[in-house]
Amino acid sequence: MTRVSDHERADDDADAGTESDADRDRVPVLLVRGDREYLVEPGDEMGTDLGVLEVPEDVHSGDTLETHLGDEFQVRRLRGPDLFHHFERTGAPMVPRDIGLVLGETGIAGGDRVLDAGTGTGVLAALMARAGAEVVTYEQDPEFADVARENMALGGVEDAVDVRTGDVLEDVDALEPSSFDVLTLDTADAPAMVEHAPDLLVDGGFVAVYSPFIESTREVAETAREVGLANITTRETIQREMQFDERGSRPSTAPVGHTGYLTIARNE
Amino acid sequence: MTRVSDHERADDDADAGTESDADRDRVPVLLVRGDREYLVEPGDEMGTDLGVLEVPEDVHSGDTLETHLGDEFQVRRLRGPDLFHHFERTGAPMVPRDIGLVLGETGIAGGDRVLDAGTGTGVLAALMARAGAEVVTYEQDPEFADVARENMALGGVEDAVDVRTGDVLEDVDALEPSSFDVLTLDTADAPAMVEHAPDLLVDGGFVAVYSPFIESTREVAETAREVGLANITTRETIQREMQFDERGSRPSTAPVGHTGYLTIARNE
Amino acid sequence: MTRVSDHERADDDADAGTESDADRDRVPVLLVRGDREYLVEPGDEMGTDLGVLEVPEDVHSGDTLETHLGDEFQVRRLRGPDLFHHFERTGAPMVPRDIGLVLGETGIAGGDRVLDAGTGTGVLAALMARAGAEVVTYEQDPEFADVARENMALGGVEDAVDVRTGDVLEDVDALEPSSFDVLTLDTADAPAMVEHAPDLLVDGGFVAVYSPFIESTREVAETAREVGLANITTRETIQREMQFDERGSRPSTAPVGHTGYLTIARNE
Amino acid sequence: MTRVSDHERADDDADAGTESDADRDRVPVLLVRGDREYLVEPGDEMGTDLGVLEVPEDVHSGDTLETHLGDEFQVRRLRGPDLFHHFERTGAPMVPRDIGLVLGETGIAGGDRVLDAGTGTGVLAALMARAGAEVVTYEQDPEFADVARENMALGGVEDAVDVRTGDVLEDVDALEPSSFDVLTLDTADAPAMVEHAPDLLVDGGFVAVYSPFIESTREVAETAREVGLANITTRETIQREMQFDERGSRPSTAPVGHTGYLTIARNE
C-alpha cells in the first residue's frame, strides 16, 4: 500500500504501481500562468508572448519554469477534462458528462481492451486510455484520423490508442473474436456493428452506443435484442445547473445539452 | 502499440503495458453459469449447489471450470458494474451513473492520488482504483470500514485503496499538502473538508462532492467560493429510461433516481 | 365589479355575471365528513353508513347537512380536481397537470367551442366546460360514451358537453367549417384529424394533441406542417415533486409520469 | 345542448349559455393581416401603416375589415395566449405553461372567486377571468397596478378582475372570511399570506403559490403544514421541446425555462 501522506511526492512517484517514473517523465504537462495555458512535452522549446520556455526532460508537476524573460509558469499534470480545451477539434467532442457515463456504466479499467468506432476528436478514446484501457478506434475520414493521432500524442496516450483510418465494418472479419472487453460506438451505422458485438466481446463484455436520434436509438436497442445481448437499457440524461445567490437557490435556465441517448447492453 | 486483433489473447496479456501476467493471475474472477455467479480468487475452493469448484492459481477469463460433479462454469474478468452485485453493502452504494459522472468530470486516470471521504460500501473507491488511481479513503464507522476493506480485496484493489477508520477532518493535518489530484466527498460535513481542498490538492486538482440536499449543496458551493476554488458548478442529473415496444417509443415512467447534487470545483 | 369581500356570499351569488343563482342551485355538490366524500345533486336522497342524507333543492356550499342519525356533513362546491376521484373511469384519465397544459396553451375560456376526440373518462371535456367552453366530444366505444355522459351529469356540465358515440373522422364532413375555436385530440388516429384542423378551426384557433409515443407525435407534427398550421411545437413535460424534511430539501425519487408529448399548433 | 355544427355561427352566439350577444360585441378583437396584429375594441378608429381602420360596433370574428386604402384585415376572437403579446409588460409575465398548471391543479371554473397577490402584468388574473372566475388581485406598485388595469380592459375582463393597489397583507382583515375558492400567490411574502389561507378559503378551496427559489418554496410548504392545509405538494416542471427533422427525432437543446416551484395545498 502506497501511503500517500507519509513521504514526499517525488519519492511517491517511484513507488507508483501503475506507471514508472520514466513513464511519467515522458508525458505531456500543462504550463499555466493565469489564463495562459500550454500543453507541452518534456524537451520542448515553447515560444510564448512572455518569452521562450525550455521544458526540461525531467519536468514534474509542481515545478516552476521561467521564460528567458523571467516570467514564471506552473507545471501541472494533464487531467482528462483539460483535453477538451487542448485537443484539436474535428467536430463537437463528447462532453465529460457523457464520457463519464460510458466509463461508469461499462466499468472501464486497467487491462481493458476497447474497440471504439467513430473516433472524431478522440476525447473518449483518450480518456478510456487514461483509465487504463488499450483502445483500437476507427475513423473513416483520413484527415480526422490524422488529427486524432496528434491528439493522442498530445494526451500522452499514443501507445495505448491505435487510431485506424477506415470503416470498422469492413475490418470486422479481421478482428480477433472475443478479444474486446468493451465496444463503444458513436457512428451512424451503429446498429450494424451491434450485430457483431456477441462475436467481438468477451463474456461479460459491454457495448455502449451513443445515438442522437430516437429512431437510430431504437434500431440499436432492437438489434441488441435480436443478437441476444442482455441487460439492454437506453437512457436519456438531463442535467440542470444549480444557481446560488443571495436571493436563494434555483435551477439555472441555461440550455440543457442533449448529446444523445446512451444504450448499454452486455454479452452474456 | 499492442495490436489487439493480431495475436492470441493469452499472448496479449504478456505484452500489456499496464499490468503483468502475474498481476492478472492474482485478481479475483467471476464464475458464471446461467444465473449463478461467484466472485472467487485464484486458488480458492468454492462449494456450490452443483458441487465443489477448485479454482486454479493460473485461472484466466475465457477458461471453463468444472465442479467435481461435472457442471461447467465460465470464467470472466470482473468488471466495475459487477461490484454492485458482489460487494457487501453497508448502505446504498453510489450508482454506476454517479460514479461515472465523478470519473468523467474529474478525469480519474492512472497515476492519480485520490482522497475520498465517506467510504461506505466502497464502490466509488474501488472503481477509481480500477481506473488507475491510488485512493486513501476514510470511513468513520469501524464495522463499515472492515466491510469496505473486504470489498477492496473482493474487487482486487486492496493494494490501491487504503481504507482508514476515522474522521478525515481529524487527520487532515497529517495529510501531505498538495499531494492529491482529486478529492471526493460523500459525507455530511463535506463543507468542512472543502475548506482544506486548496491545501490538499495539487494545482489543477479537482474536488467532487455529492450532497443529497440542496442546503448542504449550497454550503459546499459557497465554501468552495470562499476558499478560492475555481470553475465551481453544481449539477443535478435526471435520467429517463426509454421504452421501445410495438406501439412506439416513449420514456418509461419508472422512478428517476436522485443520488444528490454533484458539485465540481478546481484548484487553480 | 363584484366586490367579493363587501357583502355576504349568498347575496354575492345573485350578482354573479357568469351564472345565476338558479344555475348554481342545480349543480352537484360535495358532501364531506373526514375521509367520507359524496357527490350529490340537489334533491337527492343519499344512503350512507352514517344514515340517510336528504339533500335540499337549495343546498349551498358552506351549509351543514345532517343524516337522520344526526351525523353532520359539510357541503362544498365541486372543483375540477374532484372529478378525478368521482368520475367513473373507463381508462386512465388525463391528469390535472396535462389538462392544465392544454387549458393554458390554448387559452380555453368562456364562449369557446371545442371539438374533442377520444372522450375516455371525460375529465378533459368536463374541465374545459367548467372553464366556459361548449364541447362536442367523440368516443368510439358506446359503453365508454355512456359512462362519459353520466360523468358529465355528475360534473354538472351535461348542458355544455355533447358526448357523441362514434368516430369523429366519419362525422367530419357534417361538422360546420370554421366553427371551432379549439380542437383537442387524444386518439390513435390524431394525424388524420389534424388534416381537417384548418377547415374546422376559426382563424387563430388552436389544435392540441396528446400522443404517448414519439412516432405518432412526429406524424402529428409533420401533418400539422403539411396542412399549413403555424407555431407548431411539441413538448415533453417532466415534473418532480420536492421533499422537505428536517435533513434538507431534495427532489423526490417518486416516478415521473409521462402522459405523452403535447403538440400545439395554430390555424393562421 | 348547443349543437355546434347544426346551424350558423352567428345564430349560435345568440344561444350561448355563458355570455350574451351584447357581451361578445363589446369585447376586444384582433385584427390580423400577415405579421400585423392589432388588438382593438368595437367602435375604435385605428391608424395603421396601411391606412385607417374603423372598427364597427358589431364587429365579429370571421369578419373582414378594410382600411380606407383598401387593405384587408381578418377579425379574430382574442385567445388567452394572445395576451402575452398584447399586454403591456411590467415584468416577465407568467408563461402559458405555468398558468395552465395553476388552472389545472386548482380547477379554475365559472363562478370561482379568486384572490390573487402579485398582479404584475396581469396575465394570470386575466386568464382566470376568461375561464369564468371573478378575481381580486393586489399589486403594490401603483404604476404596475395602473398598467394591469389597462391590460384587463385590453383583455376584455375589466368587469371580472378588480385590480387593487396595495399590500394584500394589510387588507387581509377587511376580506370576507371563507369567501374565496382559490388563492394564487406570486409574491416574495407568500408564506405570510399562506397563514391566512384557512380563513380566506372556502372548504375545499385551493392555494397555489409560485416561488422561484427553493428556500422560499420550503417556507411556503412548511407554513401550509403549520396552518393545517391538506394535500400539500410542491412540484418543479421541466419541459423539453422536441425536434423533428429528416435525420430523426430528438429533444431540442434549447433553454428549459424555470418559472419557479409550484406549491398546491387545499383547505379541508
CSV table of N, CA and C in Angstrom, one decimal, chain B residues 212-215 236-238 240 242-245 247-259 261, chain C residues 212-215 236-238 240 242-245 247-259 261:
chain,number,residue,atom,x,y,z
B,212,PRO,N,-26.9,15.1,-0.9
B,212,PRO,CA,-28.3,14.8,-1.3
B,212,PRO,C,-29.2,16.0,-1.2
B,213,PHE,N,-28.9,16.9,-0.3
B,213,PHE,CA,-29.9,18.0,0.0
B,213,PHE,C,-29.4,19.4,-0.6
B,214,ILE,N,-30.3,20.2,-0.9
B,214,ILE,CA,-29.9,21.5,-1.6
B,214,ILE,C,-29.2,22.4,-0.6
B,215,GLU,N,-29.6,22.3,0.7
B,215,GLU,CA,-29.0,23.2,1.7
B,215,GLU,C,-27.5,22.9,1.9
B,236,GLU,N,-27.6,18.8,-11.2
B,236,GLU,CA,-28.5,17.8,-10.8
B,236,GLU,C,-28.7,17.0,-12.1
B,237,THR,N,-28.7,15.7,-11.9
B,237,THR,CA,-28.8,14.8,-13.1
B,237,THR,C,-30.1,14.0,-13.0
B,238,ILE,N,-30.9,14.1,-14.1
B,238,ILE,CA,-32.1,13.3,-14.3
B,238,ILE,C,-31.9,12.3,-15.4
B,240,ARG,N,-33.8,9.3,-17.7
B,240,ARG,CA,-35.1,8.6,-18.0
B,240,ARG,C,-34.7,7.4,-18.9
B,242,MET,N,-35.7,4.8,-21.7
B,242,MET,CA,-36.6,4.8,-22.8
B,242,MET,C,-37.2,3.4,-23.0
B,243,GLN,N,-38.5,3.3,-23.4
B,243,GLN,CA,-39.1,2.1,-23.7
B,243,GLN,C,-39.5,2.0,-25.2
B,244,PHE,N,-39.1,0.8,-25.7
B,244,PHE,CA,-39.4,0.6,-27.2
B,244,PHE,C,-40.3,-0.7,-27.2
B,245,ASP,N,-41.5,-0.5,-27.7
B,245,ASP,CA,-42.3,-1.7,-28.0
B,245,ASP,C,-43.1,-1.5,-29.3
B,247,ARG,N,-45.9,-0.6,-30.1
B,247,ARG,CA,-46.7,0.6,-30.2
B,247,ARG,C,-45.9,1.8,-30.5
B,248,GLY,N,-44.7,1.9,-30.1
B,248,GLY,CA,-43.9,3.0,-30.3
B,248,GLY,C,-42.8,3.2,-29.2
B,249,SER,N,-42.2,4.4,-29.2
B,249,SER,CA,-41.1,4.7,-28.4
B,249,SER,C,-41.5,5.8,-27.4
B,250,ARG,N,-41.2,5.6,-26.1
B,250,ARG,CA,-41.6,6.6,-25.1
B,250,ARG,C,-40.7,6.5,-23.9
B,251,PRO,N,-40.6,7.6,-23.1
B,251,PRO,CA,-39.8,7.5,-21.9
B,251,PRO,C,-40.6,6.6,-20.9
B,252,SER,N,-39.9,5.8,-20.1
B,252,SER,CA,-40.5,5.0,-19.1
B,252,SER,C,-41.0,5.9,-18.0
B,253,THR,N,-42.0,5.4,-17.3
B,253,THR,CA,-42.5,6.2,-16.1
B,253,THR,C,-41.8,5.6,-14.8
B,254,ALA,N,-40.8,4.9,-15.0
B,254,ALA,CA,-40.1,4.4,-13.8
B,254,ALA,C,-39.5,5.5,-13.0
B,255,PRO,N,-39.3,5.2,-11.7
B,255,PRO,CA,-38.8,6.3,-10.8
B,255,PRO,C,-37.4,6.8,-11.3
B,256,VAL,N,-37.2,8.0,-11.1
B,256,VAL,CA,-36.0,8.7,-11.6
B,256,VAL,C,-35.1,8.9,-10.3
B,257,GLY,N,-34.0,8.2,-10.2
B,257,GLY,CA,-33.2,8.3,-9.0
B,257,GLY,C,-32.6,9.6,-8.8
B,258,HIS,N,-32.5,10.0,-7.6
B,258,HIS,CA,-31.8,11.2,-7.2
B,258,HIS,C,-30.7,10.9,-6.1
B,259,THR,N,-29.5,10.7,-6.6
B,259,THR,CA,-28.5,10.4,-5.6
B,259,THR,C,-28.1,11.7,-4.9
B,261,TYR,N,-26.9,16.1,-5.6
B,261,TYR,CA,-26.3,17.2,-6.4
B,261,TYR,C,-24.8,17.0,-6.4
C,212,PRO,N,-48.9,9.5,-26.9
C,212,PRO,CA,-47.9,8.9,-25.9
C,212,PRO,C,-46.6,8.5,-26.5
C,213,PHE,N,-46.6,8.2,-27.8
C,213,PHE,CA,-45.4,7.7,-28.5
C,213,PHE,C,-44.7,8.7,-29.4
C,214,ILE,N,-43.4,8.6,-29.5
C,214,ILE,CA,-42.7,9.6,-30.3
C,214,ILE,C,-43.0,9.5,-31.8
C,215,GLU,N,-43.3,8.3,-32.3
C,215,GLU,CA,-43.5,8.1,-33.7
C,215,GLU,C,-44.9,8.8,-34.1
C,236,GLU,N,-42.4,17.8,-24.2
C,236,GLU,CA,-42.5,16.8,-23.2
C,236,GLU,C,-42.3,17.4,-21.9
C,237,THR,N,-43.2,17.0,-20.9
C,237,THR,CA,-43.2,17.6,-19.6
C,237,THR,C,-42.7,16.6,-18.5
C,238,ILE,N,-41.8,17.1,-17.8
C,238,ILE,CA,-41.2,16.2,-16.7
C,238,ILE,C,-41.5,17.0,-15.4
C,240,ARG,N,-41.1,16.9,-11.1
C,240,ARG,CA,-40.5,16.3,-10.0
C,240,ARG,C,-41.1,16.9,-8.7
C,242,MET,N,-41.0,17.9,-4.9
C,242,MET,CA,-39.9,18.2,-3.9
C,242,MET,C,-40.3,17.7,-2.6
C,243,GLN,N,-39.2,17.3,-1.8
C,243,GLN,CA,-39.4,16.8,-0.5
C,243,GLN,C,-38.7,17.7,0.5
C,244,PHE,N,-39.4,18.1,1.5
C,244,PHE,CA,-38.8,18.9,2.6
C,244,PHE,C,-38.9,18.2,3.9
C,245,ASP,N,-37.7,17.9,4.5
C,245,ASP,CA,-37.8,17.3,5.8
C,245,ASP,C,-36.7,17.9,6.7
C,247,ARG,N,-33.8,17.1,7.4
C,247,ARG,CA,-32.5,17.0,6.9
C,247,ARG,C,-32.2,17.9,5.7
C,248,GLY,N,-33.2,18.3,5.0
C,248,GLY,CA,-33.0,19.3,4.0
C,248,GLY,C,-34.0,19.1,2.9
C,249,SER,N,-33.8,19.8,1.7
C,249,SER,CA,-34.7,19.8,0.6
C,249,SER,C,-34.1,19.1,-0.6
C,250,ARG,N,-34.9,18.2,-1.2
C,250,ARG,CA,-34.4,17.5,-2.3
C,250,ARG,C,-35.6,17.0,-3.2
C,251,PRO,N,-35.3,16.7,-4.5
C,251,PRO,CA,-36.4,16.2,-5.3
C,251,PRO,C,-36.7,14.8,-4.9
C,252,SER,N,-38.0,14.4,-4.9
C,252,SER,CA,-38.4,13.1,-4.6
C,252,SER,C,-37.9,12.1,-5.7
C,253,THR,N,-37.8,10.8,-5.3
C,253,THR,CA,-37.4,9.8,-6.3
C,253,THR,C,-38.7,9.1,-6.8
C,254,ALA,N,-39.8,9.7,-6.5
C,254,ALA,CA,-41.1,9.1,-7.0
C,254,ALA,C,-41.1,9.0,-8.5
C,255,PRO,N,-41.9,8.1,-9.1
C,255,PRO,CA,-42.0,8.0,-10.5
C,255,PRO,C,-42.4,9.3,-11.1
C,256,VAL,N,-41.9,9.6,-12.3
C,256,VAL,CA,-42.2,10.8,-13.0
C,256,VAL,C,-43.2,10.4,-14.1
C,257,GLY,N,-44.4,10.8,-14.1
C,257,GLY,CA,-45.4,10.4,-15.0
C,257,GLY,C,-45.1,10.9,-16.4
C,258,HIS,N,-45.4,10.1,-17.4
C,258,HIS,CA,-45.3,10.5,-18.8
C,258,HIS,C,-46.7,10.3,-19.5
C,259,THR,N,-47.5,11.3,-19.6
C,259,THR,CA,-48.8,11.1,-20.2
C,259,THR,C,-48.6,11.0,-21.7
C,261,TYR,N,-46.5,13.3,-25.3
C,261,TYR,CA,-46.0,14.5,-25.8
C,261,TYR,C,-47.2,15.4,-26.2
